[in-house]
């Protein structure tokens, strides 16, 4: 549980920067080199590398050890963990709204009977 | 666009702490006072207030101005913005995987024809 929480901390922290979101959006289209990821971003290569490390620590991306250009690739599992947490909250609040709606509907019915 | 990015920064930052996620999970069940939100958390009231401010800045929660106990409530729109961003990425990577599958399927067919 603690490990899962720490993982979510790392994932949401990584998602909290526009440059890192831009990189992830690019990697959604397919593997890319560091140079390719840096191109649309107005920042130095060391800054890009720093952001990539944050994404790697959160397991949102991985880097190939084999190819010489070491392409980065998106790891969907981490994004799924993040959306999974939000979806779990949605299930709770939607069932609450359903109950509330049911309650109001019941009240309306009994009001009509009284008339 | 910049405003939307800044909003996502604030939302994902707010989600990147287990105490704040615990608070949001509690608010999914319905409004709660600061005291109620603090109860399951092992932290001081000032620390709880600080976390609430991060959630408020991200518009993940709002606080009633009327009632004396000023209950906190979940604002689903901000969570929807966060999951919306992730879903947009999913659409991209899933269409890429579909194309890849189509390509492999086509290759398999032409291999069979050759035999």
mmCIF file of C-alpha atoms in Angstrom:
data_model
loop_
_atom_site.group_PDB
_atom_site.id
_atom_site.type_symbol
_atom_site.label_atom_id
_atom_site.label_comp_id
_atom_site.label_asym_id
_atom_site.label_seq_id
_atom_site.Cartn_x
_atom_site.Cartn_y
_atom_site.Cartn_z
ATOM 1 C CA UNK A 1 0.000 0.000 0.000
ATOM 2 C CA UNK A 2 2.809 2.408 0.988
ATOM 3 C CA UNK A 3 4.685 1.419 -2.181
ATOM 4 C CA UNK A 4 1.564 2.098 -4.281
ATOM 5 C CA UNK A 5 1.130 5.496 -2.598
ATOM 6 C CA UNK A 6 4.803 6.370 -3.216
ATOM 7 C CA UNK A 7 4.365 5.328 -6.840
ATOM 8 C CA UNK A 8 1.318 7.591 -7.221
ATOM 9 C CA UNK A 9 3.273 10.467 -5.599
ATOM 10 C CA UNK A 10 6.046 10.032 -8.178
ATOM 11 C CA UNK A 11 3.613 9.731 -11.106
ATOM 12 C CA UNK A 12 1.510 12.788 -10.218
ATOM 13 C CA UNK A 13 4.678 14.825 -9.470
ATOM 14 C CA UNK A 14 6.026 13.877 -12.895
ATOM 15 C CA UNK A 15 2.760 14.901 -14.575
ATOM 16 C CA UNK A 16 2.829 18.315 -12.865
ATOM 17 C CA UNK A 17 5.090 20.025 -15.425
ATOM 18 C CA UNK A 18 4.117 21.126 -18.953
ATOM 19 C CA UNK A 19 7.471 20.079 -20.472
ATOM 20 C CA UNK A 20 7.118 16.570 -19.068
ATOM 21 C CA UNK A 21 3.523 16.352 -20.319
ATOM 22 C CA UNK A 22 4.711 17.502 -23.774
ATOM 23 C CA UNK A 23 7.351 14.721 -23.729
ATOM 24 C CA UNK A 24 4.780 12.097 -22.749
ATOM 25 C CA UNK A 25 2.379 13.323 -25.451
ATOM 26 C CA UNK A 26 5.195 12.948 -28.011
ATOM 27 C CA UNK A 27 6.060 9.450 -26.768
ATOM 28 C CA UNK A 28 2.422 8.420 -27.101
ATOM 29 C CA UNK A 29 3.017 8.602 -30.852
ATOM 30 C CA UNK A 30 6.037 6.277 -30.655
ATOM 31 C CA UNK A 31 9.632 5.991 -29.415
ATOM 32 C CA UNK A 32 11.854 9.069 -29.616
ATOM 33 C CA UNK A 33 15.452 10.055 -28.937
ATOM 34 C CA UNK A 34 16.348 12.677 -26.318
ATOM 35 C CA UNK A 35 17.125 15.091 -29.158
ATOM 36 C CA UNK A 36 13.689 14.576 -30.696
ATOM 37 C CA UNK A 37 12.019 15.154 -27.336
ATOM 38 C CA UNK A 38 14.074 18.309 -26.744
ATOM 39 C CA UNK A 39 13.305 19.882 -30.160
ATOM 40 C CA UNK A 40 9.871 21.475 -29.440
ATOM 41 C CA UNK A 41 10.980 22.566 -25.950
ATOM 42 C CA UNK A 42 12.731 25.842 -25.313
ATOM 43 C CA UNK A 43 15.302 24.490 -22.830
ATOM 44 C CA UNK A 44 18.866 23.253 -22.507
ATOM 45 C CA UNK A 45 19.747 19.575 -22.953
ATOM 46 C CA UNK A 46 20.708 19.213 -19.244
ATOM 47 C CA UNK A 47 17.245 20.551 -18.325
ATOM 48 C CA UNK A 48 15.625 18.054 -20.700
ATOM 49 C CA UNK A 49 17.692 15.226 -19.185
ATOM 50 C CA UNK A 50 16.568 16.272 -15.700
ATOM 51 C CA UNK A 51 12.905 16.101 -16.729
ATOM 52 C CA UNK A 52 13.473 12.709 -18.353
ATOM 53 C CA UNK A 53 14.922 11.417 -15.071
ATOM 54 C CA UNK A 54 11.761 12.504 -13.225
ATOM 55 C CA UNK A 55 9.676 10.616 -15.806
ATOM 56 C CA UNK A 56 11.957 7.562 -15.533
ATOM 57 C CA UNK A 57 11.802 7.517 -11.728
ATOM 58 C CA UNK A 58 7.989 7.557 -11.977
ATOM 59 C CA UNK A 59 8.255 4.647 -14.466
ATOM 60 C CA UNK A 60 6.262 6.732 -16.970
ATOM 61 C CA UNK A 61 9.017 6.141 -19.525
ATOM 62 C CA UNK A 62 11.825 3.664 -20.035
ATOM 63 C CA UNK A 63 14.992 3.913 -22.097
ATOM 64 C CA UNK A 64 16.314 1.156 -24.293
ATOM 65 C CA UNK A 65 19.696 -0.212 -23.162
ATOM 66 C CA UNK A 66 20.463 -1.781 -26.533
ATOM 67 C CA UNK A 67 20.195 0.698 -29.381
ATOM 68 C CA UNK A 68 23.019 3.239 -29.591
ATOM 69 C CA UNK A 69 20.596 6.184 -29.653
ATOM 70 C CA UNK A 70 18.815 4.776 -26.552
ATOM 71 C CA UNK A 71 15.241 5.720 -27.515
ATOM 72 C CA UNK A 72 12.701 6.669 -24.839
ATOM 73 C CA UNK A 73 9.363 4.931 -24.769
ATOM 74 C CA UNK A 74 6.095 5.530 -22.952
ATOM 75 C CA UNK A 75 5.181 3.063 -20.213
ATOM 76 C CA UNK A 76 1.401 3.001 -20.256
ATOM 77 C CA UNK A 77 1.109 1.144 -16.914
ATOM 78 C CA UNK A 78 2.084 4.211 -14.869
ATOM 79 C CA UNK A 79 -0.445 6.441 -16.656
ATOM 80 C CA UNK A 80 -3.028 3.710 -16.104
ATOM 81 C CA UNK A 81 -2.242 3.742 -12.361
ATOM 82 C CA UNK A 82 -2.857 7.508 -12.259
ATOM 83 C CA UNK A 83 -6.142 7.373 -14.166
ATOM 84 C CA UNK A 84 -7.118 4.276 -12.148
ATOM 85 C CA UNK A 85 -6.886 6.265 -8.929
ATOM 86 C CA UNK A 86 -9.077 9.059 -10.366
ATOM 87 C CA UNK A 87 -11.589 6.504 -11.720
ATOM 88 C CA UNK A 88 -11.846 4.896 -8.274
ATOM 89 C CA UNK A 89 -12.810 8.310 -6.846
ATOM 90 C CA UNK A 90 -15.330 8.798 -9.636
ATOM 91 C CA UNK A 91 -17.010 5.480 -8.762
ATOM 92 C CA UNK A 92 -17.462 6.717 -5.173
ATOM 93 C CA UNK A 93 -18.843 10.161 -6.028
ATOM 94 C CA UNK A 94 -21.095 8.887 -8.804
ATOM 95 C CA UNK A 95 -22.680 6.268 -6.535
ATOM 96 C CA UNK A 96 -23.237 9.074 -3.996
ATOM 97 C CA UNK A 97 -24.944 11.214 -6.657
ATOM 98 C CA UNK A 98 -27.050 8.218 -7.735
ATOM 99 C CA UNK A 99 -28.185 7.693 -4.137
ATOM 100 C CA UNK A 100 -28.999 11.403 -3.825
ATOM 101 C CA UNK A 101 -30.972 11.347 -7.056
ATOM 102 C CA UNK A 102 -32.874 8.260 -5.877
ATOM 103 C CA UNK A 103 -33.670 9.992 -2.606
ATOM 104 C CA UNK A 104 -34.923 13.178 -4.339
ATOM 105 C CA UNK A 105 -36.965 11.092 -6.779
ATOM 106 C CA UNK A 106 -38.581 9.267 -3.844
ATOM 107 C CA UNK A 107 -39.370 12.583 -2.120
ATOM 108 C CA UNK A 108 -40.964 13.965 -5.292
ATOM 109 C CA UNK A 109 -43.159 10.851 -5.586
ATOM 110 C CA UNK A 110 -44.432 11.071 -2.007
ATOM 111 C CA UNK A 111 -45.100 14.821 -2.473
ATOM 112 C CA UNK A 112 -47.261 14.022 -5.503
ATOM 113 C CA UNK A 113 -49.226 11.424 -3.531
ATOM 114 C CA UNK A 114 -50.046 14.042 -0.878
ATOM 115 C CA UNK A 115 -51.621 16.397 -3.431
ATOM 116 C CA UNK B 1 -3.739 27.127 -23.432
ATOM 117 C CA UNK B 2 -1.186 28.465 -20.928
ATOM 118 C CA UNK B 3 -3.972 28.788 -18.355
ATOM 119 C CA UNK B 4 -5.043 25.191 -18.991
ATOM 120 C CA UNK B 5 -1.424 24.035 -18.590
ATOM 121 C CA UNK B 6 -1.055 25.986 -15.339
ATOM 122 C CA UNK B 7 -4.289 24.458 -14.105
ATOM 123 C CA UNK B 8 -3.029 20.939 -14.895
ATOM 124 C CA UNK B 9 0.253 21.750 -13.104
ATOM 125 C CA UNK B 10 -1.705 22.747 -9.990
ATOM 126 C CA UNK B 11 -4.022 19.715 -10.145
ATOM 127 C CA UNK B 12 -1.271 17.117 -10.613
ATOM 128 C CA UNK B 13 0.862 18.794 -7.910
ATOM 129 C CA UNK B 14 -2.102 18.612 -5.535
ATOM 130 C CA UNK B 15 -2.634 14.922 -6.331
ATOM 131 C CA UNK B 16 1.033 14.128 -5.622
ATOM 132 C CA UNK B 17 0.628 13.731 -1.840
ATOM 133 C CA UNK B 18 -1.003 10.795 -0.010
ATOM 134 C CA UNK B 19 -2.654 13.043 2.615
ATOM 135 C CA UNK B 20 -4.286 15.163 -0.086
ATOM 136 C CA UNK B 21 -5.442 12.042 -1.924
ATOM 137 C CA UNK B 22 -6.907 10.709 1.339
ATOM 138 C CA UNK B 23 -8.795 14.001 1.791
ATOM 139 C CA UNK B 24 -10.164 13.867 -1.760
ATOM 140 C CA UNK B 25 -11.209 10.237 -1.306
ATOM 141 C CA UNK B 26 -13.110 11.244 1.842
ATOM 142 C CA UNK B 27 -14.789 14.183 0.067
ATOM 143 C CA UNK B 28 -15.925 11.856 -2.714
ATOM 144 C CA UNK B 29 -18.309 10.426 -0.118
ATOM 145 C CA UNK B 30 -19.745 13.865 0.708
ATOM 146 C CA UNK B 31 -18.962 17.229 2.314
ATOM 147 C CA UNK B 32 -16.753 17.251 5.415
ATOM 148 C CA UNK B 33 -15.410 19.725 7.962
ATOM 149 C CA UNK B 34 -11.679 20.350 8.366
ATOM 150 C CA UNK B 35 -11.836 18.387 11.631
ATOM 151 C CA UNK B 36 -13.387 15.383 9.899
ATOM 152 C CA UNK B 37 -10.744 15.489 7.172
ATOM 153 C CA UNK B 38 -7.950 15.729 9.755
ATOM 154 C CA UNK B 39 -9.169 12.775 11.876
ATOM 155 C CA UNK B 40 -7.657 9.845 9.886
ATOM 156 C CA UNK B 41 -4.434 11.776 9.234
ATOM 157 C CA UNK B 42 -1.520 11.765 11.639
ATOM 158 C CA UNK B 43 -0.706 15.489 11.360
ATOM 159 C CA UNK B 44 -1.238 18.855 13.022
ATOM 160 C CA UNK B 45 -4.190 21.066 12.136
ATOM 161 C CA UNK B 46 -1.888 23.717 10.526
ATOM 162 C CA UNK B 47 -0.418 20.973 8.306
ATOM 163 C CA UNK B 48 -3.934 19.866 7.332
ATOM 164 C CA UNK B 49 -4.884 23.495 6.545
ATOM 165 C CA UNK B 50 -1.795 23.801 4.340
ATOM 166 C CA UNK B 51 -2.791 20.715 2.343
ATOM 167 C CA UNK B 52 -6.346 22.026 2.007
ATOM 168 C CA UNK B 53 -4.990 25.269 0.548
ATOM 169 C CA UNK B 54 -3.082 23.306 -2.105
ATOM 170 C CA UNK B 55 -6.317 21.479 -2.994
ATOM 171 C CA UNK B 56 -8.263 24.746 -3.063
ATOM 172 C CA UNK B 57 -5.700 26.484 -5.301
ATOM 173 C CA UNK B 58 -6.015 23.556 -7.742
ATOM 174 C CA UNK B 59 -9.815 23.981 -7.549
ATOM 175 C CA UNK B 60 -10.085 20.323 -6.519
ATOM 176 C CA UNK B 61 -12.138 21.397 -3.519
ATOM 177 C CA UNK B 62 -14.187 24.418 -2.506
ATOM 178 C CA UNK B 63 -15.261 25.642 0.921
ATOM 179 C CA UNK B 64 -18.708 26.908 1.721
ATOM 180 C CA UNK B 65 -18.799 30.600 2.748
ATOM 181 C CA UNK B 66 -22.198 30.302 4.384
ATOM 182 C CA UNK B 67 -22.345 27.547 6.955
ATOM 183 C CA UNK B 68 -20.502 28.259 10.191
ATOM 184 C CA UNK B 69 -18.505 25.006 10.001
ATOM 185 C CA UNK B 70 -17.482 25.881 6.392
ATOM 186 C CA UNK B 71 -17.625 22.363 4.946
ATOM 187 C CA UNK B 72 -15.224 21.313 2.186
ATOM 188 C CA UNK B 73 -16.597 19.734 -0.952
ATOM 189 C CA UNK B 74 -15.054 17.926 -3.891
ATOM 190 C CA UNK B 75 -15.035 19.781 -7.217
ATOM 191 C CA UNK B 76 -15.260 17.008 -9.788
ATOM 192 C CA UNK B 77 -14.362 19.302 -12.740
ATOM 193 C CA UNK B 78 -10.681 19.490 -11.738
ATOM 194 C CA UNK B 79 -10.386 15.702 -11.396
ATOM 195 C CA UNK B 80 -12.115 15.407 -14.772
ATOM 196 C CA UNK B 81 -9.500 17.749 -16.297
ATOM 197 C CA UNK B 82 -6.705 15.509 -14.970
ATOM 198 C CA UNK B 83 -8.249 12.265 -16.210
ATOM 199 C CA UNK B 84 -9.178 14.033 -19.482
ATOM 200 C CA UNK B 85 -5.513 14.766 -20.149
ATOM 201 C CA UNK B 86 -4.556 11.125 -19.507
ATOM 202 C CA UNK B 87 -7.442 9.865 -21.677
ATOM 203 C CA UNK B 88 -6.288 12.122 -24.550
ATOM 204 C CA UNK B 89 -2.862 10.432 -24.374
ATOM 205 C CA UNK B 90 -4.512 7.007 -24.298
ATOM 206 C CA UNK B 91 -6.411 7.824 -27.513
ATOM 207 C CA UNK B 92 -3.089 8.618 -29.220
ATOM 208 C CA UNK B 93 -1.200 5.526 -28.062
ATOM 209 C CA UNK B 94 -4.123 3.169 -28.647
ATOM 210 C CA UNK B 95 -4.558 4.380 -32.238
ATOM 211 C CA UNK B 96 -0.809 3.816 -32.699
ATOM 212 C CA UNK B 97 -1.121 0.256 -31.340
ATOM 213 C CA UNK B 98 -4.139 -0.341 -33.622
ATOM 214 C CA UNK B 99 -2.122 0.805 -36.640
ATOM 215 C CA UNK B 100 0.778 -1.446 -35.576
ATOM 216 C CA UNK B 101 -1.565 -4.394 -35.176
ATOM 217 C CA UNK B 102 -3.080 -3.711 -38.607
ATOM 218 C CA UNK B 103 0.402 -3.573 -40.113
ATOM 219 C CA UNK B 104 1.477 -6.871 -38.488
ATOM 220 C CA UNK B 105 -1.775 -8.508 -39.538
ATOM 221 C CA UNK B 106 -1.178 -7.364 -43.141
ATOM 222 C CA UNK B 107 2.374 -8.755 -43.047
ATOM 223 C CA UNK B 108 1.145 -12.088 -41.720
ATOM 224 C CA UNK B 109 -1.399 -12.335 -44.560
ATOM 225 C CA UNK B 110 1.141 -11.606 -47.289
ATOM 226 C CA UNK B 111 3.547 -14.160 -45.707
ATOM 227 C CA UNK B 112 0.805 -16.791 -45.893
ATOM 228 C CA UNK B 113 0.184 -16.019 -49.554
ATOM 229 C CA UNK B 114 3.867 -16.584 -50.343
ATOM 230 C CA UNK B 115 3.800 -20.110 -48.863
#
